[in-house]
GROMACS .gro file of C-alpha atoms in nm:
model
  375
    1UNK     CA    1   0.724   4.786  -0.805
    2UNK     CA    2   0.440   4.837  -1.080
    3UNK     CA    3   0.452   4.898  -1.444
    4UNK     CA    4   0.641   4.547  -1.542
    5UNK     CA    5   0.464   4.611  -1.854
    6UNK     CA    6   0.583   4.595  -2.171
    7UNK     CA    7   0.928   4.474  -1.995
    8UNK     CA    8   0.763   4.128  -1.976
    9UNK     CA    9   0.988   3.904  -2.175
   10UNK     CA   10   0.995   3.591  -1.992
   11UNK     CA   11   0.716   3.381  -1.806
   12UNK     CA   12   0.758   3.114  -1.607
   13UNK     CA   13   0.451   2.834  -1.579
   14UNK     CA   14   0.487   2.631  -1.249
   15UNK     CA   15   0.274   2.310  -1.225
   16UNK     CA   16   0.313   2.017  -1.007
   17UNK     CA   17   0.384   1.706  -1.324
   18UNK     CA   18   0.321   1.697  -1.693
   19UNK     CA   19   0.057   1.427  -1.690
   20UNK     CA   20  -0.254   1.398  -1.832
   21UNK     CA   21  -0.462   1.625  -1.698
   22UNK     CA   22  -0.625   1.965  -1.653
   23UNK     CA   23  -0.367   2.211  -1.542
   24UNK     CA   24  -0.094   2.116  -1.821
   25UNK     CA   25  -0.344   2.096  -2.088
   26UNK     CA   26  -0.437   2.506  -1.973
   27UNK     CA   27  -0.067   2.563  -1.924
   28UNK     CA   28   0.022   2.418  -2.266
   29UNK     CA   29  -0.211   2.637  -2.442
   30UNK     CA   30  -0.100   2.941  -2.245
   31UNK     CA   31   0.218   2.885  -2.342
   32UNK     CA   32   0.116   2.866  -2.718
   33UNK     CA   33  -0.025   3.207  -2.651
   34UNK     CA   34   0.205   3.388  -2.486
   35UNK     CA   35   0.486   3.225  -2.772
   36UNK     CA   36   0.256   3.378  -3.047
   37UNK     CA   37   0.305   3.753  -2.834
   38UNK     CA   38   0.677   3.687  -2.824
   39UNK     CA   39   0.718   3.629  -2.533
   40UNK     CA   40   0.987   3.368  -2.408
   41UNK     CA   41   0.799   3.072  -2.235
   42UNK     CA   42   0.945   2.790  -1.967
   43UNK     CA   43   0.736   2.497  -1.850
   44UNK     CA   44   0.873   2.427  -1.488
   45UNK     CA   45   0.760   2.116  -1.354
   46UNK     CA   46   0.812   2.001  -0.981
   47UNK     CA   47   0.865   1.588  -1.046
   48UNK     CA   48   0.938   1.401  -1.320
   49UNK     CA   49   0.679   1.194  -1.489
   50UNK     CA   50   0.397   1.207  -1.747
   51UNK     CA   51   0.407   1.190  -2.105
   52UNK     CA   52   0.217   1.533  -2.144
   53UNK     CA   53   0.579   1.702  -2.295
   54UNK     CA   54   0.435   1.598  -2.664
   55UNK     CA   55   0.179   1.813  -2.634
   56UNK     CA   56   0.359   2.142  -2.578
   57UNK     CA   57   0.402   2.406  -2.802
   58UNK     CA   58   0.773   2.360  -2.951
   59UNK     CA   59   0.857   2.692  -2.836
   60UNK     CA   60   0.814   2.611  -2.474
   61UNK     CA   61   1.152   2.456  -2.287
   62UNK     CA   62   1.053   2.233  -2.046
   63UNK     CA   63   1.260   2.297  -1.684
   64UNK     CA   64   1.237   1.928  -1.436
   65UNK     CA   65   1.281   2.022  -1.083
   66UNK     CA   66   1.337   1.650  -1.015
   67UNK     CA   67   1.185   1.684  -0.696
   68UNK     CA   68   1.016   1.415  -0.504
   69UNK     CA   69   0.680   1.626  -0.503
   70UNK     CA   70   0.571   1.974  -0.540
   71UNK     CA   71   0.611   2.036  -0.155
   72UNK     CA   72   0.989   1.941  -0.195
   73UNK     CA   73   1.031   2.167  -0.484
   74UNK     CA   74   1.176   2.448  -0.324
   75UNK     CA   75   1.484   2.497  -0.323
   76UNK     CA   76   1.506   2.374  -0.681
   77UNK     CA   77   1.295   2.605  -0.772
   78UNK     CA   78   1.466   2.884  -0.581
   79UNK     CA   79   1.779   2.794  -0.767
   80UNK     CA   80   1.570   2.788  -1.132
   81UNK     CA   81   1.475   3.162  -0.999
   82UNK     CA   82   1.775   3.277  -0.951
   83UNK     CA   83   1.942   3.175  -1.261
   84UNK     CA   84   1.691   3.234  -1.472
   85UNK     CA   85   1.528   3.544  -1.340
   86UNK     CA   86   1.138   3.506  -1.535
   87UNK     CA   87   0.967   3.843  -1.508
   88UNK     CA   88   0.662   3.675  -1.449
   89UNK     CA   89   0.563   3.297  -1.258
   90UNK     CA   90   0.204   3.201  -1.324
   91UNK     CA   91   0.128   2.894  -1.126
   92UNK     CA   92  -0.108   2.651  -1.063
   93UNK     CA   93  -0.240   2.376  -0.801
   94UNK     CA   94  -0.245   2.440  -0.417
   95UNK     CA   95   0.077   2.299  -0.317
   96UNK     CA   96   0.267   2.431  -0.624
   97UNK     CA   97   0.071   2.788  -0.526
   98UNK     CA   98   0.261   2.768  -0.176
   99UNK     CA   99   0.597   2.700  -0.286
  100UNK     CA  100   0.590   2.924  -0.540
  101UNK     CA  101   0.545   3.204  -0.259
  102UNK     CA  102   0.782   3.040  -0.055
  103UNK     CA  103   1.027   3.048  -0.311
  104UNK     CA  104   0.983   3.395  -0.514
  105UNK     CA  105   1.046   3.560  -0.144
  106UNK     CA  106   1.355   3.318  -0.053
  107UNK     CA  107   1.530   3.404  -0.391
  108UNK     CA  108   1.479   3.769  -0.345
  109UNK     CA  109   1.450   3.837  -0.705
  110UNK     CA  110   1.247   4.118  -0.916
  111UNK     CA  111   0.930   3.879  -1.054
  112UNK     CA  112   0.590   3.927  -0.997
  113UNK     CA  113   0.375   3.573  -0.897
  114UNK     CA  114   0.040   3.503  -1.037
  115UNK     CA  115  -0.167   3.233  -0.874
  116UNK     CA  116  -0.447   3.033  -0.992
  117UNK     CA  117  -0.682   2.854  -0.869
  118UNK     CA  118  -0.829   2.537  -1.043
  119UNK     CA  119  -0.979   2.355  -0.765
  120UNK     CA  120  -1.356   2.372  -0.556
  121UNK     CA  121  -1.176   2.391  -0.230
  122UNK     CA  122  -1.491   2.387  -0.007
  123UNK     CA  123  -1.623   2.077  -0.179
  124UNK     CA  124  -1.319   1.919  -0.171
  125UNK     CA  125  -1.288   1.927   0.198
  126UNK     CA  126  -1.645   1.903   0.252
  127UNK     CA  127  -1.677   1.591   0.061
  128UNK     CA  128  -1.352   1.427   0.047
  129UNK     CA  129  -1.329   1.050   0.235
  130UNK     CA  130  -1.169   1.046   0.558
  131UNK     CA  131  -0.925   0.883   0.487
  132UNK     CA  132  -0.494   0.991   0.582
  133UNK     CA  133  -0.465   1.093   0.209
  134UNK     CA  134  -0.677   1.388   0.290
  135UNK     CA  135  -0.487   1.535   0.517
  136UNK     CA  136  -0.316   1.747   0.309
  137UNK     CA  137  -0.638   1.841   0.149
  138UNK     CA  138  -0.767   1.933   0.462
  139UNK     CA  139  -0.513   2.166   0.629
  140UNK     CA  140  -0.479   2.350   0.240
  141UNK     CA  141  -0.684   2.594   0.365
  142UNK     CA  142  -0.428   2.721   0.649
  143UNK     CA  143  -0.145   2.749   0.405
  144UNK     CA  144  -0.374   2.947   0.128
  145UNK     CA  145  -0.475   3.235   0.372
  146UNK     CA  146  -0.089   3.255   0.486
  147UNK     CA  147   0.074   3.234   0.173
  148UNK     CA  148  -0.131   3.335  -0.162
  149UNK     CA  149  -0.167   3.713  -0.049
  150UNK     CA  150   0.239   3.714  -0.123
  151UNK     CA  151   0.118   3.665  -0.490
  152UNK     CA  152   0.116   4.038  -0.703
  153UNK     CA  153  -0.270   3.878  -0.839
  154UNK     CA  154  -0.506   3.561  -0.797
  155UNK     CA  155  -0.654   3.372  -1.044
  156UNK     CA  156  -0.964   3.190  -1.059
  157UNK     CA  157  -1.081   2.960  -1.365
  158UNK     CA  158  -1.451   3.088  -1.275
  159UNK     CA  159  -1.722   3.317  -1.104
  160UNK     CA  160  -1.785   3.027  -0.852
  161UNK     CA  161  -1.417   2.907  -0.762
  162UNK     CA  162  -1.371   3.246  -0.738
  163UNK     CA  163  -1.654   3.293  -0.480
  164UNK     CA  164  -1.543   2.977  -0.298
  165UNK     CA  165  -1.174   3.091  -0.292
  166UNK     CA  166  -1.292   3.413  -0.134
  167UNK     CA  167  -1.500   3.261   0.100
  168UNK     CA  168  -1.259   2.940   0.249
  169UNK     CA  169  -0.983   3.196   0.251
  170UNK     CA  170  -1.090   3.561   0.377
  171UNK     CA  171  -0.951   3.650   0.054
  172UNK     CA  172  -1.173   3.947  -0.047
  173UNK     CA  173  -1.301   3.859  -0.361
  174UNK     CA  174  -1.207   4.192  -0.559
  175UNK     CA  175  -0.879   4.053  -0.528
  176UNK     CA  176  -0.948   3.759  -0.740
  177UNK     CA  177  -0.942   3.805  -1.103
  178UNK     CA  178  -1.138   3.557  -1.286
  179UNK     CA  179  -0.986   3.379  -1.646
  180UNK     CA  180  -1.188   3.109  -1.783
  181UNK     CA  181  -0.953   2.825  -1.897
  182UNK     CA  182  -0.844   2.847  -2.287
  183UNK     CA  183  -0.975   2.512  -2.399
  184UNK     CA  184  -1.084   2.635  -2.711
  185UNK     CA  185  -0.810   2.670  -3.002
  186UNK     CA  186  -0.754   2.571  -3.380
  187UNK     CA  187  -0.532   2.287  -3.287
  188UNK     CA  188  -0.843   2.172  -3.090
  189UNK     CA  189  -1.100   2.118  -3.378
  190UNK     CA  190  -0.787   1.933  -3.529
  191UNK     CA  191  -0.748   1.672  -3.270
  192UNK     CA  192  -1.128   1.674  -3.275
  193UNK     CA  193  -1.121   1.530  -3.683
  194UNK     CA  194  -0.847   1.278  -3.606
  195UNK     CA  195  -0.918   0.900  -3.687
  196UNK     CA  196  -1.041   0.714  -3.433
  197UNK     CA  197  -1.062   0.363  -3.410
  198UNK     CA  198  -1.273   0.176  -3.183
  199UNK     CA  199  -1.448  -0.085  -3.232
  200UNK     CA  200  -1.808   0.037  -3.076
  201UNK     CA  201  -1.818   0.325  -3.330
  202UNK     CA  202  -1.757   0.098  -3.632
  203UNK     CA  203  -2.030  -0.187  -3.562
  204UNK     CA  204  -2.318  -0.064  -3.639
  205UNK     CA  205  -2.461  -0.101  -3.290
  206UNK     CA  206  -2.568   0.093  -3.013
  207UNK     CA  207  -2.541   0.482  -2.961
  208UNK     CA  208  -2.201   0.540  -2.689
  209UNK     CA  209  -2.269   0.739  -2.422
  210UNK     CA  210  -1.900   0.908  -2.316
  211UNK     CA  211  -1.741   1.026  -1.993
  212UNK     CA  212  -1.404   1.153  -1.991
  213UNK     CA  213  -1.227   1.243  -1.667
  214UNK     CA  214  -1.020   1.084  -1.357
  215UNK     CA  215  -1.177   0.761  -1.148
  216UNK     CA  216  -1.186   0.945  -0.847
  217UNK     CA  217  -1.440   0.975  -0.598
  218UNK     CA  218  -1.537   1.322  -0.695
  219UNK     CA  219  -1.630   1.224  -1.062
  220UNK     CA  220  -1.873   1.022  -0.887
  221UNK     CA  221  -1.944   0.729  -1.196
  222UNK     CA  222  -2.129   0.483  -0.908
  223UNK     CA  223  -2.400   0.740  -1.041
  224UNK     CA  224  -2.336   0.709  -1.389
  225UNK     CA  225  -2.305   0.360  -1.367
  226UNK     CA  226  -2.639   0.347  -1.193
  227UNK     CA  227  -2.833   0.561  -1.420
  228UNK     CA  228  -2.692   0.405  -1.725
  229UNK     CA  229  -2.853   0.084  -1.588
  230UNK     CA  230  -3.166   0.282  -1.549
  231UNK     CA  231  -3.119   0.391  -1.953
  232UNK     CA  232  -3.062   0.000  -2.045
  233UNK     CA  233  -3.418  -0.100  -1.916
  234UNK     CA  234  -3.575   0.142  -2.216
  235UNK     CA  235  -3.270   0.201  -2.391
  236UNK     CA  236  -3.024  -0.002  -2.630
  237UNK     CA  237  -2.682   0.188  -2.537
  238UNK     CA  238  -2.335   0.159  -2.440
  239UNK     CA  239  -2.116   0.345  -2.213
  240UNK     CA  240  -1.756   0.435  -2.233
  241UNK     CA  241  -1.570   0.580  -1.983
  242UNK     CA  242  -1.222   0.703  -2.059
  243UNK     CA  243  -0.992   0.766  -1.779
  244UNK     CA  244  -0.780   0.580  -1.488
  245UNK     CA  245  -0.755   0.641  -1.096
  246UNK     CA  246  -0.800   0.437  -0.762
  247UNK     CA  247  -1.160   0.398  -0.814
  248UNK     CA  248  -1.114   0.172  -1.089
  249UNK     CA  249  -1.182  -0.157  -0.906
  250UNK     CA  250  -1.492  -0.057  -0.728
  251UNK     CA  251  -1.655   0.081  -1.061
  252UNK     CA  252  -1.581  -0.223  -1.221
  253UNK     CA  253  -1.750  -0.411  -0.924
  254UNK     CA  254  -2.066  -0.257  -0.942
  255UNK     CA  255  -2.029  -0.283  -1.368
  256UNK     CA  256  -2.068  -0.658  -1.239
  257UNK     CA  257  -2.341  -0.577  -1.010
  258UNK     CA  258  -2.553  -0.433  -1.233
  259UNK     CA  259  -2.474  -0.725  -1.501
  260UNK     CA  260  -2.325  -0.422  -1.790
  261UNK     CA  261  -1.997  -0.599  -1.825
  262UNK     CA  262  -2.104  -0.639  -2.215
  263UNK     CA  263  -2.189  -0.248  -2.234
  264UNK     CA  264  -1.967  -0.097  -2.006
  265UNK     CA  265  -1.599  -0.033  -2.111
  266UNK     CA  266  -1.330   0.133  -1.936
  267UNK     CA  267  -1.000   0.146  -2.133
  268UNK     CA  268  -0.819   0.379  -1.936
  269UNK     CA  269  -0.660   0.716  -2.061
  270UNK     CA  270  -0.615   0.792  -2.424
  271UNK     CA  271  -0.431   1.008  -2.581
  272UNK     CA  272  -0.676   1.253  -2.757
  273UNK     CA  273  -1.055   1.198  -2.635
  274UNK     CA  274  -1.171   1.447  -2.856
  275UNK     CA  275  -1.258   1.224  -3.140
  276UNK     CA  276  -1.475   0.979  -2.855
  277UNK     CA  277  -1.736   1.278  -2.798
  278UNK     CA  278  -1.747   1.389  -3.180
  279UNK     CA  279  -1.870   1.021  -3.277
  280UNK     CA  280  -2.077   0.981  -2.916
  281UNK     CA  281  -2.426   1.025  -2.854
  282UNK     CA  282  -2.410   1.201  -2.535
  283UNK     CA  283  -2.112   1.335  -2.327
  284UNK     CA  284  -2.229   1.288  -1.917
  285UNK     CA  285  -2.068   1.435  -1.675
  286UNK     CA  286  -2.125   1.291  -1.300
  287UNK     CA  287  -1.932   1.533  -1.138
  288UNK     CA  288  -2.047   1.632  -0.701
  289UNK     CA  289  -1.802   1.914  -0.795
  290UNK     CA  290  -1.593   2.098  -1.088
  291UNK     CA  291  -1.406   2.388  -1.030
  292UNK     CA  292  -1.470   2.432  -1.417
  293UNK     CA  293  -1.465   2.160  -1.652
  294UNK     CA  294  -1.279   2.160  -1.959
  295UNK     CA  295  -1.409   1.847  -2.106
  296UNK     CA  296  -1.732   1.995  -2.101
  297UNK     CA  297  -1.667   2.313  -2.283
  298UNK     CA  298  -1.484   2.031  -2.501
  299UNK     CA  299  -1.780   1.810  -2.598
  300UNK     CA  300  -1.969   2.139  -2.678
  301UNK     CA  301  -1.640   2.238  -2.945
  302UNK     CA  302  -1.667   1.869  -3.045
  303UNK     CA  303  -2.058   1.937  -3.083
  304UNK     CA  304  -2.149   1.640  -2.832
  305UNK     CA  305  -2.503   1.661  -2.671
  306UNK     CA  306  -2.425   1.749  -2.278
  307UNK     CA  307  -2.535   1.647  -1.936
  308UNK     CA  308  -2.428   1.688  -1.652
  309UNK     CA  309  -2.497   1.790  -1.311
  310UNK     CA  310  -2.552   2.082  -1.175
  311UNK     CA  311  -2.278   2.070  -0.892
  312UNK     CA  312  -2.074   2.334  -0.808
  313UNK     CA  313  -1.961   2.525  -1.014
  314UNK     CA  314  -1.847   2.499  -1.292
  315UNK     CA  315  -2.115   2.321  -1.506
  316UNK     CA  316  -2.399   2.571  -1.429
  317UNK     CA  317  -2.135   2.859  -1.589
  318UNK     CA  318  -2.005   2.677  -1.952
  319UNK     CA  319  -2.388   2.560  -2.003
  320UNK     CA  320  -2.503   2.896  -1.930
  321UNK     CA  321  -2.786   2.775  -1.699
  322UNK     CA  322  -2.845   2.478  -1.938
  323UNK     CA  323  -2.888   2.681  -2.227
  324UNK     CA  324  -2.631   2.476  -2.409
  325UNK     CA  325  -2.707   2.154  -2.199
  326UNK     CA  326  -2.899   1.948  -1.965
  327UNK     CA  327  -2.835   1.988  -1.612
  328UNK     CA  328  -2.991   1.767  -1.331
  329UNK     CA  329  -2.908   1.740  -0.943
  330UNK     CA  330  -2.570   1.555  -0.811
  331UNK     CA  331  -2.602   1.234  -0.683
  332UNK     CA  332  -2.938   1.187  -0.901
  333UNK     CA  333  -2.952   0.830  -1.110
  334UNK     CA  334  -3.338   0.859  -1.196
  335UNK     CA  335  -3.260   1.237  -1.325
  336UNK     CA  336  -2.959   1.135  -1.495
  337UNK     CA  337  -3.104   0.842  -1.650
  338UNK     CA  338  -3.424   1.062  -1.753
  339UNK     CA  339  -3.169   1.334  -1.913
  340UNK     CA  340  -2.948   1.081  -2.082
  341UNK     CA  341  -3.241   0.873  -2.230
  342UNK     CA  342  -3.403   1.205  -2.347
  343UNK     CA  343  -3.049   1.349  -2.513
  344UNK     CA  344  -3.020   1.000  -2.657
  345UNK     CA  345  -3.318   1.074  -2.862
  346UNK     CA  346  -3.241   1.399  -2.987
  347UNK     CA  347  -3.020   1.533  -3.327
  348UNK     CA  348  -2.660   1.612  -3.281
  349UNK     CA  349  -2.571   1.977  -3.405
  350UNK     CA  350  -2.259   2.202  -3.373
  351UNK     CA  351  -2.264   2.430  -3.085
  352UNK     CA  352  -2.332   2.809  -3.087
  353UNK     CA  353  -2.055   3.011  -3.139
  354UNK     CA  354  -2.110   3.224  -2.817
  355UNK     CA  355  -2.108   2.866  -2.614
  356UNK     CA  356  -1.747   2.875  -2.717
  357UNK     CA  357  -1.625   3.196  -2.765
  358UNK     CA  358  -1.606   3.273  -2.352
  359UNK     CA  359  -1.360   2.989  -2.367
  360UNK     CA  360  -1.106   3.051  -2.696
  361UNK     CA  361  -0.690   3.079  -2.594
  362UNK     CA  362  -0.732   3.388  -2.779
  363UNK     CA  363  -0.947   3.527  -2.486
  364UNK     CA  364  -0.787   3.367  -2.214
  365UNK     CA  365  -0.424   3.421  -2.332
  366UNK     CA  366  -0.555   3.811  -2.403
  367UNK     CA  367  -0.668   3.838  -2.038
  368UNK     CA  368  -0.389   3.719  -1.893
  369UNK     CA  369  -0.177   3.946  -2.084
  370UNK     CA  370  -0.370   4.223  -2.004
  371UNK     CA  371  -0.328   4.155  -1.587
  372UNK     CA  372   0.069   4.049  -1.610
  373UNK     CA  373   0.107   4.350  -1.827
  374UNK     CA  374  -0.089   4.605  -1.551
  375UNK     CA  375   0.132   4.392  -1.252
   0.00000   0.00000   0.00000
């Protein structure tokens, strides 16, 4: 049935955990905006876990599944459909995609189903280790084509993961609507003024080159690590790395290696990292893929000096072809090096406006309206 329209009262966001991390940081602020339209806003979560429930707009209620992972969510979530009855579920992540098709058609209620689609999925199972954990990566692509054309509309956080999507899945790509993530807000350039205390930025010493993001093989910081070594022959620097994943004790084997235990830190996740690229030098970005990237459209808000590679795809599309930063190839330490070193040497200045504006929750939160409204 069309025309939900202006009957949209109620909109259900469907993620896999409130952790850390990309999807509930675009979720929260989605839910911000849609509060701020009046509309009546539920954070569904499949498992327990995560401290990310400070974060949300007050507005929001937060609905626990309890479920042992997303794939077990079902009939939980069949059950939250029923009794609730949301005009609208917007989810995100590929296993939280599936159920939510799986379960809008068992509870054989009126809602329409929005997926998105945050992750490179041809990179991921191009490049991901063979190792068991991928399995589920790698069959993904089997349970996309079945299951996301149940959804009323698709959802891609850019031009490229929405060319990928297309082309892994058969999915014609006029299906896919494309909404850059809202990373950009007012609340953000308030988080980006907080205090921050740390010892490297009160010393008096080096310039800190910053990375923010997951230790996971995809980040790829073996590269960073490498090029930063590269910087230190020319360079006086430091490099902070703020994040945590299973990659932690090989990075800080080859921190050893290289002999940058005394200018290499990794302190794990904080809380706000916005405050680490206002008072850095340069924000790098290793990435051999991004779907998108909000910590770089971040570090541009925060007016840090950007590089990154130019993987696929999302880099290439919030630097608009390096117009707003340096780009250099993936798996590159000599280019990486060359860029940082360079960057390192250049003034600090606020980004354009138009670097940002493509990626306000105004815009976002406005499209999205817009395509639940025409559902």
């Amino acid at each position: 049935m069309k025309g939900l329209g202006a009957r949209v009262r109620h909109v259900a966001l469907f993620h896999p955990c409130l952790i850390h991390g990309g999807i509930p940081r675009v979720f929260g602020d989605l839910a911000s905006g849609f509060l701020q339209a009046g509309l009546a806003v539920d954070m569904v979560q499949a498992t327990w876990g995560g401290n990310f429930s400070g974060r949300l707009p007050s507005g929001a209620r937060v609905i626990d599944l309890n479920a042992r992972r997303a794939l077990t969510s079902l009939v939980p979530l069949v059950r939250y459909l029923r009794r609730e009855r949301p005009d609208v579920v917007i989810s995100g992540a590929v296993q939280t995609n599936v159920v939510a098709a799986w379960a809008r058609r068992a509870a054989s209620i009126h809602c329409r189903l929005v997926l998105t689609e945050h992750s490179m999925l041809s990179a991921v199972i191009e490049s991901a280790p063979r190792l068991s954990t991928s399995v589920r990566t790698r069959i993904s692509p089997f349970f996309i084509r079945r299951f996301y054309p149940w959804a009323d509309a698709l959802v891609a956080v850019s031009q490229g993961a929405a060319e990928d999507l297309a082309a892994v899945t058969g999915i014609p790509l006029t299906r896919i609507h494309i909404i850059h993530n809202p990373v950009v807000s007012p609340e953000l350039f308030v988080r980006v003024s907080e205090p921050l205390e740390h010892p490297w930025f009160d010393d008096g010493g080096p310039p800190v080159v910053l990375a923010v993001g997951r230790l996971d093989y995809f980040k790829d910081y073996p590269t960073l690590l490498r090029a930063f070594a590269k910087v230190r022959e020319t360079t006086k620097a430091r490099l902070l790395i703020l994040g945590e994943g299973d990659q932690r004790a090989a990075l800080e084997s080859i921190t050893r290696e290289l002999g940058l235990e005394a200018d290499v830190s990794l302190p794990g996740n904080v809380a706000n990292p916005l405050p680490f690229m206002k008072r850095s030098a340069v924000f790098a970005q290793s990435s051999i893929t991004e779907s998108f990237g909000n910590v770089l459209v971040e570090a541009l808000a925060a007016g840090a000096t950007v590089v990154a590679t130019d993987c696929r795809f999302g880099p290439r599309e919030i630097l608009a072809n390096g117009a707003y930063g340096t780009l250099v190839p993936i798996r590159d330490p000599d280019a990486l090096a060359r860029a940082i070193t360079d960057a390192l040497c250049k003034p600090r200045g606020p980004s354009p406006a138009a670097a940002l504006a493509r990626f306000s929750r105004d815009a976002s939160v406005r499209a999205y309206l817009q395509l639940i409204y025409a559902l």
